[in-house]
Amino acid sequence: RVQLVESGGGSVQAGGSLRLTCTASGDTSAIAAMAWFRQAPGKKREGVARIRKTTGVTTYADSMKGRFTISQDNVKNTLTLEMNSLTPEDAATYYCASSSRPVVSGMSLLATAAYDDWGQGTQVTVST
């Protein structure tokens, strides 16, 4: 299993930026891809961005393109999400996830079911 710990959440004003970090430990050699998800109160968990470990190829949810950037450091086993131009709609608990499968047939790259291990989440609040 992989253990994931997120950090970097907090409160920011609309238009501001935040940087989230996820540190992986355990069986990190089994990781094929990592992703960020978020869940606002009363809403379903949604995929934000994904990165393939070996190739660095990224995938973003449409609403995050151009504002969010996912990156990884495979030496330090960290995953980062740079978030810019934040709006109150971005407020949520952000989760880091890892998958042992590069792709899952018939499943979106940002489907929650495609991921095996999850962090505990970090809260992001955006005020007007």
Coordinates of C-alpha atoms in Angstrom, one line a residue:
R1 CA 0.0 0.0 0.0
V2 CA 0.9 3.6 -0.5
Q3 CA 0.5 6.2 2.2
L4 CA -0.3 9.8 1.1
V5 CA -0.1 12.9 3.1
E6 CA -1.3 16.3 1.8
S7 CA -0.2 19.7 3.0
G8 CA -0.4 23.3 2.0
G9 CA -4.1 24.0 2.3
G10 CA -5.4 27.1 3.9
S11 CA -7.4 30.2 3.4
V12 CA -6.8 32.6 0.5
Q13 CA -8.7 35.6 -1.0
A14 CA -10.3 35.3 -4.4
G15 CA -7.8 35.7 -7.2
G16 CA -5.0 34.4 -5.0
S17 CA -2.9 31.3 -5.3
L18 CA -2.1 28.2 -3.2
R19 CA 0.4 25.4 -3.6
L20 CA -0.6 21.9 -2.4
T21 CA 1.9 19.1 -1.8
C22 CA 1.4 15.4 -1.4
T23 CA 4.1 13.2 0.0
A24 CA 4.0 9.5 -0.8
S25 CA 5.6 6.7 1.2
G26 CA 5.3 2.9 1.4
D27 CA 5.3 0.9 -1.9
T28 CA 5.9 4.0 -4.1
S29 CA 7.4 1.8 -6.8
A30 CA 4.0 0.5 -7.5
I31 CA 2.6 3.9 -8.4
A32 CA 1.7 4.4 -12.1
A33 CA -0.1 7.6 -11.8
M34 CA -1.1 10.2 -9.2
A35 CA -3.9 12.7 -9.1
W36 CA -5.6 15.5 -7.2
F37 CA -9.3 15.4 -6.4
R38 CA -11.5 17.8 -4.5
Q39 CA -14.8 17.6 -2.7
A40 CA -16.9 20.5 -1.6
P41 CA -19.6 20.1 1.0
G42 CA -22.7 18.4 -0.4
K43 CA -21.0 17.6 -3.7
K44 CA -19.4 14.5 -5.3
R45 CA -15.6 14.1 -5.3
E46 CA -14.3 15.3 -8.6
G47 CA -11.0 14.9 -10.4
V48 CA -8.8 18.0 -10.7
A49 CA -5.6 16.8 -12.4
R50 CA -3.6 13.7 -13.0
I51 CA 0.0 12.9 -13.9
R52 CA 1.5 9.7 -15.3
K53 CA 4.5 8.8 -13.2
T54 CA 6.8 7.5 -15.9
T55 CA 6.0 9.9 -18.8
G56 CA 4.9 13.0 -16.9
V57 CA 1.9 13.3 -19.1
T58 CA -0.8 15.4 -17.5
T59 CA -4.6 15.4 -17.7
Y60 CA -6.8 18.2 -16.3
A61 CA -10.5 18.6 -15.7
D62 CA -11.8 21.3 -18.1
S63 CA -12.6 23.8 -15.5
M64 CA -9.0 23.7 -14.1
K65 CA -7.1 24.0 -17.4
G66 CA -4.9 27.1 -17.4
R67 CA -5.3 27.8 -13.7
F68 CA -4.0 24.7 -12.1
T69 CA -0.7 22.9 -12.7
I70 CA 0.2 19.4 -11.5
S71 CA 3.8 18.3 -11.2
Q72 CA 5.8 15.6 -9.6
D73 CA 9.2 14.9 -8.1
N74 CA 9.8 11.2 -8.5
V75 CA 13.0 11.4 -6.4
K76 CA 11.3 12.9 -3.4
N77 CA 8.0 11.1 -4.1
T78 CA 6.0 14.3 -4.0
L79 CA 3.1 15.6 -6.0
T80 CA 2.3 19.3 -6.3
L81 CA -0.7 21.3 -7.3
E82 CA -0.2 24.9 -8.1
M83 CA -3.5 26.7 -8.0
N84 CA -3.9 30.3 -9.4
S85 CA -6.8 32.7 -9.9
L86 CA -8.8 30.9 -7.2
T87 CA -12.5 31.6 -6.9
P88 CA -14.9 30.7 -4.1
E89 CA -16.0 27.8 -6.3
D90 CA -12.6 26.2 -5.8
A91 CA -13.1 25.9 -2.1
A92 CA -13.1 22.3 -1.1
T93 CA -11.1 19.5 0.6
Y94 CA -8.4 18.5 -1.8
Y95 CA -7.2 14.9 -1.9
C96 CA -4.2 13.3 -3.3
A97 CA -4.6 9.8 -4.8
S98 CA -2.4 7.2 -6.4
S99 CA -3.1 4.4 -8.8
S100 CA -1.1 1.3 -9.6
R101 CA -2.7 1.1 -13.1
P102 CA -1.5 3.4 -15.9
V103 CA -5.0 3.3 -17.4
V104 CA -8.2 1.5 -16.6
S105 CA -10.2 0.2 -19.5
G106 CA -13.5 2.0 -19.9
M107 CA -12.8 4.4 -17.1
S108 CA -11.9 8.1 -17.2
L109 CA -8.4 9.0 -16.1
L110 CA -9.9 11.1 -13.4
A111 CA -12.5 8.6 -12.1
T112 CA -12.2 8.0 -8.4
A113 CA -12.6 4.3 -8.9
A114 CA -9.3 4.3 -10.9
Y115 CA -7.3 5.1 -7.8
D116 CA -6.2 2.8 -5.0
D117 CA -4.9 4.9 -2.2
W118 CA -5.9 8.3 -0.8
G119 CA -4.7 10.9 1.5
Q120 CA -6.7 12.4 4.3
G121 CA -7.3 15.7 2.5
T122 CA -6.3 19.3 3.0
Q123 CA -8.8 22.1 3.2
V124 CA -8.8 25.1 0.9
T125 CA -11.0 28.1 1.7
V126 CA -11.4 31.0 -0.8
S127 CA -13.0 34.2 0.5
T128 CA -14.4 37.1 -1.5

